PDB file of C-alpha atoms and ligand atoms in Angstrom:
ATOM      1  CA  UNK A   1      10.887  -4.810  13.827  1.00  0.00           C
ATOM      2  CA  UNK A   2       7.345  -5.542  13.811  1.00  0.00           C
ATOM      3  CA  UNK A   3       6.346  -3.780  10.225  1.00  0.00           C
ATOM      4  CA  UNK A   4       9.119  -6.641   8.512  1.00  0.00           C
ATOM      5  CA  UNK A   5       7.394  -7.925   5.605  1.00  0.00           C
ATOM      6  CA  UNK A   6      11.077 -10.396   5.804  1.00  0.00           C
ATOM      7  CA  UNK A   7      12.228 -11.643   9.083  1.00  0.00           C
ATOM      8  CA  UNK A   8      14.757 -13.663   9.662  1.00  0.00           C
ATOM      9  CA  UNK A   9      16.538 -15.222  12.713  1.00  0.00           C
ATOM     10  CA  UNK A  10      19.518 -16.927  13.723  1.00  0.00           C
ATOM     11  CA  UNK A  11      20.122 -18.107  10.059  1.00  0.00           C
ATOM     12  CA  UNK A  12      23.106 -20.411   9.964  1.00  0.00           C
ATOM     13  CA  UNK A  13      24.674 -22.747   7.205  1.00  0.00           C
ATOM     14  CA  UNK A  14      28.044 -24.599   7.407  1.00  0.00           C
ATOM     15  CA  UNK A  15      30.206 -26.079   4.682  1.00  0.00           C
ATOM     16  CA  UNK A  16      32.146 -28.970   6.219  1.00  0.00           C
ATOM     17  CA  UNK A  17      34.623 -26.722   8.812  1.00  0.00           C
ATOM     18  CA  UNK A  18      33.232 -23.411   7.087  1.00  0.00           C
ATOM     19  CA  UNK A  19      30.913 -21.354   9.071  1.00  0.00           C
ATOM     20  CA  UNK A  20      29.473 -19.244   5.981  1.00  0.00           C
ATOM     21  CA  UNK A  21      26.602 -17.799   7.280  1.00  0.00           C
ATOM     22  CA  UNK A  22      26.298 -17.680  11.528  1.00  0.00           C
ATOM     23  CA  UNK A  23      23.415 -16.987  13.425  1.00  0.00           C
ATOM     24  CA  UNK A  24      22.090 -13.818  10.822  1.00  0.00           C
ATOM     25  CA  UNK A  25      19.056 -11.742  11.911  1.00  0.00           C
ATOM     26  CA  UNK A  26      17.877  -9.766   9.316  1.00  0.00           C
ATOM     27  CA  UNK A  27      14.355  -7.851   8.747  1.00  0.00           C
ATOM     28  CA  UNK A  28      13.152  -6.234   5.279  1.00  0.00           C
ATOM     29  CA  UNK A  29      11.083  -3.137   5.960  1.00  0.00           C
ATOM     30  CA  UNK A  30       7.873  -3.680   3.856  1.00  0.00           C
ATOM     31  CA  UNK A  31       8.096  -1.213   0.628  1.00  0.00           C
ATOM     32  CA  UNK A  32      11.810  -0.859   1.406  1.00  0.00           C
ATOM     33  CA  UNK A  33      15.395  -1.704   0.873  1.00  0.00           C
ATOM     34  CA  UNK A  34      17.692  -3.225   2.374  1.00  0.00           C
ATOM     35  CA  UNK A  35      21.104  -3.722   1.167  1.00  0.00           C
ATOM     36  CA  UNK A  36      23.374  -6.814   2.011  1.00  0.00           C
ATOM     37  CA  UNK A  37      27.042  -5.970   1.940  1.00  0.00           C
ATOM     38  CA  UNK A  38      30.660  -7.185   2.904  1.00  0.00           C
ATOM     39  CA  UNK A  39      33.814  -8.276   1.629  1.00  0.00           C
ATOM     40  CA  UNK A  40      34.392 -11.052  -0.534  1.00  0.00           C
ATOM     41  CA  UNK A  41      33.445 -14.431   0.769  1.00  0.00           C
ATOM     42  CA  UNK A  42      31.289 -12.674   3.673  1.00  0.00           C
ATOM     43  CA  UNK A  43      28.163 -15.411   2.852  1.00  0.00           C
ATOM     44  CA  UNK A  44      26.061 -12.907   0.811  1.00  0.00           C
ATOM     45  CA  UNK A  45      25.192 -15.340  -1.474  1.00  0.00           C
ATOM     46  CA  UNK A  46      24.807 -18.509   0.296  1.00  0.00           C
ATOM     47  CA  UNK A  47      22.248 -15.991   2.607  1.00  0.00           C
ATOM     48  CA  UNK A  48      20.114 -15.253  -0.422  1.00  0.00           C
ATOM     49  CA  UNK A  49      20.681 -19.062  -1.469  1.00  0.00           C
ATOM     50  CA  UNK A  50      19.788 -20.010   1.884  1.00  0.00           C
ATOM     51  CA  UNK A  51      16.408 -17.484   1.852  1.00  0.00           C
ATOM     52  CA  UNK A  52      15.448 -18.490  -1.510  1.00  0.00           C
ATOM     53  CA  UNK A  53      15.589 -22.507  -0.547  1.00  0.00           C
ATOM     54  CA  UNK A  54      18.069 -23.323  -2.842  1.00  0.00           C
ATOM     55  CA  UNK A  55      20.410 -24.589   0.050  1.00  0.00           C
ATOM     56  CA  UNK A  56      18.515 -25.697   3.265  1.00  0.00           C
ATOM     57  CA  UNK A  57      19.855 -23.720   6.830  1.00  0.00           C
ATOM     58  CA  UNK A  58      22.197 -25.460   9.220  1.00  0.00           C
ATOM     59  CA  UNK A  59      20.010 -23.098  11.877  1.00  0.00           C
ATOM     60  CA  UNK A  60      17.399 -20.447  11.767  1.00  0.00           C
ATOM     61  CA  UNK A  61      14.316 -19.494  10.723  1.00  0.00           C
ATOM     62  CA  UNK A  62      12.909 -17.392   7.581  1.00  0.00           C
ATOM     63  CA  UNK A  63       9.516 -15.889   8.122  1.00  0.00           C
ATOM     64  CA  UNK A  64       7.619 -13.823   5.327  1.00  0.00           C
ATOM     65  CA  UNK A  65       4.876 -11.722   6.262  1.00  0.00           C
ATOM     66  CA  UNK A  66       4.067 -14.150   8.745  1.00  0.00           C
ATOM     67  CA  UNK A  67       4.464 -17.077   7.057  1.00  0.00           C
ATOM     68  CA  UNK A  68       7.373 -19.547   7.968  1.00  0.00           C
ATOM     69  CA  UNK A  69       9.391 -20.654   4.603  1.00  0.00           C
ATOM     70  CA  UNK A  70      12.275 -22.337   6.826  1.00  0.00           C
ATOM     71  CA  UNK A  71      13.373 -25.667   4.555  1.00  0.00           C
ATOM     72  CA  UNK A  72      11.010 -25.118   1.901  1.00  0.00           C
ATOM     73  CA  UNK A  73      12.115 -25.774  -1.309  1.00  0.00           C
ATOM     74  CA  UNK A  74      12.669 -22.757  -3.821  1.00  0.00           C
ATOM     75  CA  UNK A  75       9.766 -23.427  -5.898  1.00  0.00           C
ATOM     76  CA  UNK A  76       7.650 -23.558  -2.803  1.00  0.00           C
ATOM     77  CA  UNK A  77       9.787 -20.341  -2.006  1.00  0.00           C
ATOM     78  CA  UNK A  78       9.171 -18.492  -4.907  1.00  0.00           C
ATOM     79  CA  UNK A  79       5.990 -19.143  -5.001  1.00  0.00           C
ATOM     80  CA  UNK A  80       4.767 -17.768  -1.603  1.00  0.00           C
ATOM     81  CA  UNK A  81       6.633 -14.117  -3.345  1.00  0.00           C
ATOM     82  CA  UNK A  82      10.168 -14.602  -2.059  1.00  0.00           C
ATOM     83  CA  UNK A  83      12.157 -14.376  -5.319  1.00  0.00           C
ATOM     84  CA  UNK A  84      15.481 -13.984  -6.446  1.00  0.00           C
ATOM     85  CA  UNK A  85      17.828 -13.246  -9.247  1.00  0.00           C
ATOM     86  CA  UNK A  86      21.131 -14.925  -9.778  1.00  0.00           C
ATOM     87  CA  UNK A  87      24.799 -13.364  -9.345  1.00  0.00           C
ATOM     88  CA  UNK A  88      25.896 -15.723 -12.210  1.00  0.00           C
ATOM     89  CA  UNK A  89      22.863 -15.119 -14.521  1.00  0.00           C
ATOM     90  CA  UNK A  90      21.394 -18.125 -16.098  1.00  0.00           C
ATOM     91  CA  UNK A  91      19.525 -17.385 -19.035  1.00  0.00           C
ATOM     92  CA  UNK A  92      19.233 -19.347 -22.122  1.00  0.00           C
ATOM     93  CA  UNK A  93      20.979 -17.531 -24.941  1.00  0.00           C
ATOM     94  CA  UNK A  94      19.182 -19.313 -27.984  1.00  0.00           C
ATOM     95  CA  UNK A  95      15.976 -18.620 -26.616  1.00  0.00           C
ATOM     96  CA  UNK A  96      14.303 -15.435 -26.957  1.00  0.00           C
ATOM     97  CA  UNK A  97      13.984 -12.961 -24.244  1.00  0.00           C
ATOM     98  CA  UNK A  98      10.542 -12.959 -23.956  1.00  0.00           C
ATOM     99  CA  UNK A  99      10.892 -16.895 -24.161  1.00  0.00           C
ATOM    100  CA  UNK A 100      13.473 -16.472 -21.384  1.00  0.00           C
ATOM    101  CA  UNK A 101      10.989 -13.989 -19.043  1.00  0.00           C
ATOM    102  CA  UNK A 102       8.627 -16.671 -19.659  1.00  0.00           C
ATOM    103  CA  UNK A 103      10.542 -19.762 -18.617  1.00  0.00           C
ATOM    104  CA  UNK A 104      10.537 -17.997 -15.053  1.00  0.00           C
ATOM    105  CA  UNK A 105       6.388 -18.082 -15.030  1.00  0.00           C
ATOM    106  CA  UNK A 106       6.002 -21.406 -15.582  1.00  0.00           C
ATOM    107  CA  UNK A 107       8.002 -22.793 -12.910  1.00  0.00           C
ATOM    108  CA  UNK A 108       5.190 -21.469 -10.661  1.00  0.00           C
ATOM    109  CA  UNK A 109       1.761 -21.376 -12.316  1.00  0.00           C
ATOM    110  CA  UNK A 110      -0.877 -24.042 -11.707  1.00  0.00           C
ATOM    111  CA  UNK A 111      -1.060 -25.405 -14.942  1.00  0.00           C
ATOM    112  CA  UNK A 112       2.419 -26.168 -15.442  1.00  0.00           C
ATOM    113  CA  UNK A 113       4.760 -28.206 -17.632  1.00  0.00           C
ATOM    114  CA  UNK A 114       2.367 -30.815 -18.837  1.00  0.00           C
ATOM    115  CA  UNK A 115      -0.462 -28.771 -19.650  1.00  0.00           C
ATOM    116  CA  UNK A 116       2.075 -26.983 -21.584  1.00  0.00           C
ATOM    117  CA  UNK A 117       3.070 -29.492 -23.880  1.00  0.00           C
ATOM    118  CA  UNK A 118      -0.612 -30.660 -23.661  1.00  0.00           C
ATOM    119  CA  UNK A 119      -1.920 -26.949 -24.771  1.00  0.00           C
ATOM    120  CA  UNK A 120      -4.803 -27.197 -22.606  1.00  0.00           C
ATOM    121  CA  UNK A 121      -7.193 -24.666 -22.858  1.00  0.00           C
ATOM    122  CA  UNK A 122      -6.527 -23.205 -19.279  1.00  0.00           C
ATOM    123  CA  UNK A 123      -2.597 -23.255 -20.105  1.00  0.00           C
ATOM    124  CA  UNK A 124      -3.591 -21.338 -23.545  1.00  0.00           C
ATOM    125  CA  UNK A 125      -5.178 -18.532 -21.432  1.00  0.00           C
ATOM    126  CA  UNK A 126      -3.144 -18.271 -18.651  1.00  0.00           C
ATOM    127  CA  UNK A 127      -0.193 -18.056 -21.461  1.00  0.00           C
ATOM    128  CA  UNK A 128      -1.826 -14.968 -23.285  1.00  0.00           C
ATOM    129  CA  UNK A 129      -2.255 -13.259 -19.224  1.00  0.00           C
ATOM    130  CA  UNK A 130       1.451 -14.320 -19.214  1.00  0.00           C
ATOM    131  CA  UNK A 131       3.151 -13.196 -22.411  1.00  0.00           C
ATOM    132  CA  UNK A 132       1.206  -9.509 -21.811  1.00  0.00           C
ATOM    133  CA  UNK A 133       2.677  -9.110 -18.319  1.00  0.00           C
ATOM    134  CA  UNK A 134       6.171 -10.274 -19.889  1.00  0.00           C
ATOM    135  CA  UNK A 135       5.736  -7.678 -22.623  1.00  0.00           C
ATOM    136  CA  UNK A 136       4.955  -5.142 -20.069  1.00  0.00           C
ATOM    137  CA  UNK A 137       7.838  -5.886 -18.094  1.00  0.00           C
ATOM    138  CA  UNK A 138      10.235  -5.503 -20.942  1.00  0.00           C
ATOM    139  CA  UNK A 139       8.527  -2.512 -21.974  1.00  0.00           C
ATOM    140  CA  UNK A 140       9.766  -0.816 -18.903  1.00  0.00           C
ATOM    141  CA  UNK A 141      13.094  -1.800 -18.782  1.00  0.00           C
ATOM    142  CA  UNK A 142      13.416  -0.808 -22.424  1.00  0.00           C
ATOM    143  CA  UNK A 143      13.614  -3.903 -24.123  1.00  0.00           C
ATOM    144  CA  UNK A 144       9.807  -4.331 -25.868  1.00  0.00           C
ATOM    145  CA  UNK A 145      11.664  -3.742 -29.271  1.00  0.00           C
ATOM    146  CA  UNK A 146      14.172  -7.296 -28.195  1.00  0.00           C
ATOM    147  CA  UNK A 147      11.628  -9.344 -26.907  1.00  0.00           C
ATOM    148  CA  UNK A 148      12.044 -11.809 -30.498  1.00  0.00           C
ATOM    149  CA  UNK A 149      16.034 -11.587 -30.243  1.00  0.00           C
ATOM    150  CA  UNK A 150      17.820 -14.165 -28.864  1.00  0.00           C
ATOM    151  CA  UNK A 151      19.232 -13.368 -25.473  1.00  0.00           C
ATOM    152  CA  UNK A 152      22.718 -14.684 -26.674  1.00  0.00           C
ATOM    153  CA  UNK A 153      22.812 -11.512 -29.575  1.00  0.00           C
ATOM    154  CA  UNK A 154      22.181  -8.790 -26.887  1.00  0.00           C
ATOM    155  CA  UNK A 155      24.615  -6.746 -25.068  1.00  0.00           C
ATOM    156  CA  UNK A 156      25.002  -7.652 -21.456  1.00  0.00           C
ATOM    157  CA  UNK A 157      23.992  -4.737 -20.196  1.00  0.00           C
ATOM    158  CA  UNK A 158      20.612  -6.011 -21.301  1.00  0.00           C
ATOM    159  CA  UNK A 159      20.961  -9.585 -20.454  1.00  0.00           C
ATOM    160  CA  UNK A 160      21.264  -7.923 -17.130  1.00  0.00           C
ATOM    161  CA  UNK A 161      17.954  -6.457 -17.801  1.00  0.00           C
ATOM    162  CA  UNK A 162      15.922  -9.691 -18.491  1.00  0.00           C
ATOM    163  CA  UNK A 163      17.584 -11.660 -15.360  1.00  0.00           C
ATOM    164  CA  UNK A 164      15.503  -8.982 -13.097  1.00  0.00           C
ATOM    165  CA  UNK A 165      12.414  -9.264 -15.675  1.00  0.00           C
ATOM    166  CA  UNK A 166      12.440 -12.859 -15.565  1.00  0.00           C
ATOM    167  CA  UNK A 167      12.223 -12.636 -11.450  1.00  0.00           C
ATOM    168  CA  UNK A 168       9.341  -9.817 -11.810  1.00  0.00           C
ATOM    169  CA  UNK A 169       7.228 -12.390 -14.236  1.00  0.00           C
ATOM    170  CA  UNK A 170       6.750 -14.328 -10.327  1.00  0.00           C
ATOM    171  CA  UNK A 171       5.298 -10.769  -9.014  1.00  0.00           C
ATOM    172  CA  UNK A 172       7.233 -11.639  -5.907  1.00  0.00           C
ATOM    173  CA  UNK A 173       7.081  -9.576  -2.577  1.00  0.00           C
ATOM    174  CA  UNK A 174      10.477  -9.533  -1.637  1.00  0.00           C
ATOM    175  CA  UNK A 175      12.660  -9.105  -4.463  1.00  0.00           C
ATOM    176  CA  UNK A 176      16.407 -10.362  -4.176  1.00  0.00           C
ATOM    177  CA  UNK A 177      18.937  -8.879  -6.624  1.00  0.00           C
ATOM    178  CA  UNK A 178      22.474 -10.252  -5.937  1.00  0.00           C
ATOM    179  CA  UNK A 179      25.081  -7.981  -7.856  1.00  0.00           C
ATOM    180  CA  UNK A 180      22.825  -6.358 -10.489  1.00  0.00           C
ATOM    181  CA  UNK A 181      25.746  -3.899 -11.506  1.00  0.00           C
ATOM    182  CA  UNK A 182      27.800  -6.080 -11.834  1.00  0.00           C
ATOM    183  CA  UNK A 183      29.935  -5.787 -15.130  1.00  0.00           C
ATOM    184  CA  UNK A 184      27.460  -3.072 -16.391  1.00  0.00           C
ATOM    185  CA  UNK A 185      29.134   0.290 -17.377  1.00  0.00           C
ATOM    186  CA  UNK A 186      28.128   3.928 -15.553  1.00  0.00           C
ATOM    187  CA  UNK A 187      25.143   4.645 -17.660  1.00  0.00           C
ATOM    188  CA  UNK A 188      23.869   1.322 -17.451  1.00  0.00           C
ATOM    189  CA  UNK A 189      24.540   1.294 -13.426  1.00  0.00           C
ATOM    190  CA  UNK A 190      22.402   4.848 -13.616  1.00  0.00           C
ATOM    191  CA  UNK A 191      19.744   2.969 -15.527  1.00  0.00           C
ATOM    192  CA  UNK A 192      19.924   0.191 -12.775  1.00  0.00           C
ATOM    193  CA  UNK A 193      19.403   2.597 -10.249  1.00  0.00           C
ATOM    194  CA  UNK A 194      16.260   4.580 -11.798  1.00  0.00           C
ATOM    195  CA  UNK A 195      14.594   1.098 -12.767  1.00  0.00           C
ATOM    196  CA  UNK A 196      15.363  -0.385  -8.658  1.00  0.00           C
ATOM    197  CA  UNK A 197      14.030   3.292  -7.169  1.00  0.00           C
ATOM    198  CA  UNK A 198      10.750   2.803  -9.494  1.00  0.00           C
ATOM    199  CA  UNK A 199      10.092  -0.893  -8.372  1.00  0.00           C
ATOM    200  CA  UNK A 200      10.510   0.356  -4.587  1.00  0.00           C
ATOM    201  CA  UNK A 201       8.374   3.384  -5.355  1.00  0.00           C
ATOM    202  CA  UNK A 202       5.675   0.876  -6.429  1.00  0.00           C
ATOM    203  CA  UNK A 203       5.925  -0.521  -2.924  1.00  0.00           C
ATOM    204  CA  UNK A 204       8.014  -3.640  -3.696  1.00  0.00           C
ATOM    205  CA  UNK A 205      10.405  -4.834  -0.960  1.00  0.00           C
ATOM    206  CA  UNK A 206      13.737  -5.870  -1.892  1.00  0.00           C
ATOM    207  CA  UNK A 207      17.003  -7.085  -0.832  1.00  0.00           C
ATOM    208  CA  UNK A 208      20.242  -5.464  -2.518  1.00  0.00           C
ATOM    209  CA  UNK A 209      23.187  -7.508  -2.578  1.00  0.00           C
ATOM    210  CA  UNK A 210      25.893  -4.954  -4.367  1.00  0.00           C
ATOM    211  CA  UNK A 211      29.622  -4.193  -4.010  1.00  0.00           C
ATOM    212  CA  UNK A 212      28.949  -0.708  -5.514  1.00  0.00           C
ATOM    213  CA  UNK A 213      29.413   1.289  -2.144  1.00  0.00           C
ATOM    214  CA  UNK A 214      27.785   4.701  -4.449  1.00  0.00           C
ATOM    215  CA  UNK A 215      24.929   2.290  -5.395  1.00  0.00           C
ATOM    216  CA  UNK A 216      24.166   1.099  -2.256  1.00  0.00           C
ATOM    217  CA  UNK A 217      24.176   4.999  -0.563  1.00  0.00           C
ATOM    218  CA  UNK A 218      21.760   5.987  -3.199  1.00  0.00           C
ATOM    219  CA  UNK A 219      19.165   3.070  -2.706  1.00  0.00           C
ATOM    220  CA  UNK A 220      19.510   1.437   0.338  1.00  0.00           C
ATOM    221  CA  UNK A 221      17.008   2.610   3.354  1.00  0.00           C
ATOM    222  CA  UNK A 222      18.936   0.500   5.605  1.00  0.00           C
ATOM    223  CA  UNK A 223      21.849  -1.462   5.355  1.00  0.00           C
ATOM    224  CA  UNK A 224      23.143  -4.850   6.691  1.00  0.00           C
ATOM    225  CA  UNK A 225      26.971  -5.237   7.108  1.00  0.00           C
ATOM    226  CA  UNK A 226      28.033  -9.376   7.099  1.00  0.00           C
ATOM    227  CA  UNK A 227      31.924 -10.315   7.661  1.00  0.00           C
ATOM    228  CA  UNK A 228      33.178 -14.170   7.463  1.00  0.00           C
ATOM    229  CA  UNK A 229      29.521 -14.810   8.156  1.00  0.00           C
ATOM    230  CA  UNK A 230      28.406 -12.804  10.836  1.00  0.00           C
ATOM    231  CA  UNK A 231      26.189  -9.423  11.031  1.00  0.00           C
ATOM    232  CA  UNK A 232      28.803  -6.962  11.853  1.00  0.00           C
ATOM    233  CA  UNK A 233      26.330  -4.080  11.344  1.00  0.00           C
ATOM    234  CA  UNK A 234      22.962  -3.158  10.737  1.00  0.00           C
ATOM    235  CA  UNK A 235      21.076   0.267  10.454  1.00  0.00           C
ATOM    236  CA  UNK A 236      20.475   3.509   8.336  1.00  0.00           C
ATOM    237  CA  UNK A 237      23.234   3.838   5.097  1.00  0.00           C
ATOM    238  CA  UNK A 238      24.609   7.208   7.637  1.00  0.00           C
ATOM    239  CA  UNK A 239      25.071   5.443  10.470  1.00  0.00           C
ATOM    240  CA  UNK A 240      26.638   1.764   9.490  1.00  0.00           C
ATOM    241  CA  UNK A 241      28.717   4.107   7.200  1.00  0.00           C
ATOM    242  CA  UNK A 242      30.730   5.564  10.050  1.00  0.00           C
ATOM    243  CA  UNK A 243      30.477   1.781  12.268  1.00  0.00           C
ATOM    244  CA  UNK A 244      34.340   1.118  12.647  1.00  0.00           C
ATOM    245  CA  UNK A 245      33.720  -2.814  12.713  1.00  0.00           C
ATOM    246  CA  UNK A 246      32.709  -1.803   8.898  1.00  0.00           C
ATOM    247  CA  UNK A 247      35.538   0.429   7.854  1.00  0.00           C
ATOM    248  CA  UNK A 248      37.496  -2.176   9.418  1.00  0.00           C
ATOM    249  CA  UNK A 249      36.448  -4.698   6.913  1.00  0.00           C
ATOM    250  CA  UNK A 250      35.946  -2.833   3.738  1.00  0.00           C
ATOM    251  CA  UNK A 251      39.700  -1.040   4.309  1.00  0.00           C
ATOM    252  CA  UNK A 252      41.193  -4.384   5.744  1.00  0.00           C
ATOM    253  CA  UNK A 253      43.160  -3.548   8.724  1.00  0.00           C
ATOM    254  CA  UNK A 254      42.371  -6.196  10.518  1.00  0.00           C
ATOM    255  CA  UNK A 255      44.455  -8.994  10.094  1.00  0.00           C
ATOM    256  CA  UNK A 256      43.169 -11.457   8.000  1.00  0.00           C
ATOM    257  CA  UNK A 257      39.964  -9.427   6.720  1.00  0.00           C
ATOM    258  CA  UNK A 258      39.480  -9.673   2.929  1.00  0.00           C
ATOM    259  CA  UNK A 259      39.663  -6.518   0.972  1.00  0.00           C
ATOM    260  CA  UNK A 260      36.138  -5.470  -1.175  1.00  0.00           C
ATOM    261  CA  UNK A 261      36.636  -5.315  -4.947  1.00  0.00           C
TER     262      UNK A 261
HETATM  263  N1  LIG B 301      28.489 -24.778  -1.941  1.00  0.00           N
HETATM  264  C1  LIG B 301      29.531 -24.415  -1.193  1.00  0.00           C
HETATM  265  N2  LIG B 301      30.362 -25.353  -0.657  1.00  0.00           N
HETATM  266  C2  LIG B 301      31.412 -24.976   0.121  1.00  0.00           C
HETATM  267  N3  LIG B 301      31.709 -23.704   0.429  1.00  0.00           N
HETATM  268  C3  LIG B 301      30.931 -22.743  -0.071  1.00  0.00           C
HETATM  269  C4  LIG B 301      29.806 -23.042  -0.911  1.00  0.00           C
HETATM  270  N4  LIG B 301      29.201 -21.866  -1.262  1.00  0.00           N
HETATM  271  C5  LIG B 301      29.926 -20.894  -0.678  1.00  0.00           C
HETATM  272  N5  LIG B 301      30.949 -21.414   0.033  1.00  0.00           N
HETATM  273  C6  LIG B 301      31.910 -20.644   0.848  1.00  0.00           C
HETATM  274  O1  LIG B 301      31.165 -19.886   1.773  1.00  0.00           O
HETATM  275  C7  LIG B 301      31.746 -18.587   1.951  1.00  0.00           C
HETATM  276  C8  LIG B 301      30.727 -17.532   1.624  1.00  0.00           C
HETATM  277  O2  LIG B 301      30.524 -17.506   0.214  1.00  0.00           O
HETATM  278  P1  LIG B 301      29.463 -16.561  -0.497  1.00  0.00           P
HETATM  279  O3  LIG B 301      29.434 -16.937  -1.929  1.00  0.00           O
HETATM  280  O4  LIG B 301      28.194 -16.593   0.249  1.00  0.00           O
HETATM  281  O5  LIG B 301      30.147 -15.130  -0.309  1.00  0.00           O
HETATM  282  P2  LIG B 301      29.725 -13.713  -0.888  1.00  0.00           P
HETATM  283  O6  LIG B 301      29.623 -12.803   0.286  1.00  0.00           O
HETATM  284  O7  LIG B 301      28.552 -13.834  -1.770  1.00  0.00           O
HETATM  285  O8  LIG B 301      31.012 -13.308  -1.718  1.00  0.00           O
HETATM  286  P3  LIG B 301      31.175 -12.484  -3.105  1.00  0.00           P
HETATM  287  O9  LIG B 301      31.138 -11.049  -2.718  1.00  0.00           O
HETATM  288  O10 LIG B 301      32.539 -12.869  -3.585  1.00  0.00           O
HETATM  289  O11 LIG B 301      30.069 -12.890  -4.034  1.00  0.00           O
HETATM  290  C9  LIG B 301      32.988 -18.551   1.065  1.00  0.00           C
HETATM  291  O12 LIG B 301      34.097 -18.895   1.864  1.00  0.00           O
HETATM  292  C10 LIG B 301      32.706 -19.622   0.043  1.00  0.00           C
HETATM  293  O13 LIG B 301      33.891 -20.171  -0.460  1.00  0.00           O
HETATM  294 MG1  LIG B 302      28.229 -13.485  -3.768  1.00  0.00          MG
END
């Protein structure tokens, strides 16, 4: 697809005798979405590990706007705008959550670690820039009033809520959410889904990674179907829907198939 802002091609990564991900071609419509499922185990996340640079391909090649990322490393990554969030979430609980948005930043920015501690006067600027985009992002994903709290005192449902802020600090161009509904209740999933629609309405690109089959029909322009590794389908939410390779693997009738949670 030539309007891909993400291509990818023949992605591959083994674990000893473990094929998880196997020759994956995958392209990210600029300004759209493009939703990742399959079954447990399927190599979701090692893809987005794999297109993020936190583990390096067996085989393939990732290619952003143009640009090749294959075996960079995920700060390199990130900072070309290839971002991610984590299915685990890793945010420090005594910190704040402005403190935690702003932990994301720095890994990037120019003036980095030691000019921190330093407090140059270039850090001291590019810090105010930063703390005002922070406090814009958690203005509008409701959480201005808890940017002093400590992560660890918030509901999850918000914790949730910083994880994508602290990706959106890197004002990345492909934006890679793996299980953001996870855990979170309906109103919060409803919440989810206004906040993603807004972000992709403001032209972002993104990659969904989501077990939540009602999610994924509501967001997803197209949608990418991976079983024990291997693209199984790929295509508009209407069509992939009705692929019997998929309702194979999401209902299990094929021996050995995982079921989906
Ligand atoms: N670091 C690793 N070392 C060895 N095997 C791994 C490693 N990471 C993942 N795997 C294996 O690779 C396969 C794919 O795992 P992956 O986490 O990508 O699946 P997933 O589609 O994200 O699943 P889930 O829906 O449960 O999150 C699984 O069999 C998993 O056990
Ligand atoms: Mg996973």
């Amino acid at each position: 697809m030539s309007d891909a802002i993400l291509s990818v091609r023949g992605l591959s990564r083994r674990f000893g005798g473990l094929q998880a991900v196997n020759a994956v071609d995958l392209d990210i419509p600029r300004g759209k979405l493009l939703a990742l499922i399959g079954p447990n185990g399927a190599g979701k996340s090692t893809t987005v590990n794999l297109l993020a640079g936190v583990l390096a391909p067996t085989a393939g090649r990732v290619v952003l706007d143009g640009r090749d990322l294959t075996g960079q490393p995920a700060h390199r990554v990130a900072a070309a705008g290839l971002v991610r969030t984590f299915q685990n979430g890793r945010l420090f609980k005594r910190l704040s959550v402005l403190e935690n948005v702003l932990v994301g930043a720095h890994a990037r920015h120019a003036t980095g670690f030691a000019s921190a501690v330093l407090r140059l006067p270039g850090f001291r600027a590019e810090e105010k820039a930063l703390r005002e985009s922070a406090l814009a992002l958690l203005d509008g994903l409701g959480l201005a009033a808890d940017a002093e709290r400590a992560v660890g005192e918030l509901p999850y449902g918000k914790q949730r809520k910083i994880e994508i802020a602290r990706a959106l600090i890197l004002a990345p161009r492909v934006l890679m959410l793996d299980e953001p509904a996870a855990g979170l209740n309906s109103g919060e999933v409803e919440e989810l889904i206004a906040y993603v629609s807004e972000l992709r309405g403001q032209g972002l690109s993104i990659l969904l990674i989501e077990h939540n089959m009602g999610l994924v029909m509501r967001l997803a322009d197209r949608i990418a179907v991976l079983n024990f590794g291997q693209l199984i389908a790929d295509g508009e939410p209407a069509e992939v829907r009705n692929t019997e390779a998929v309702i194979e693997a999401y209902l299990g009738r094929r021996k050995g198939a995982h079921a989906a949670h």
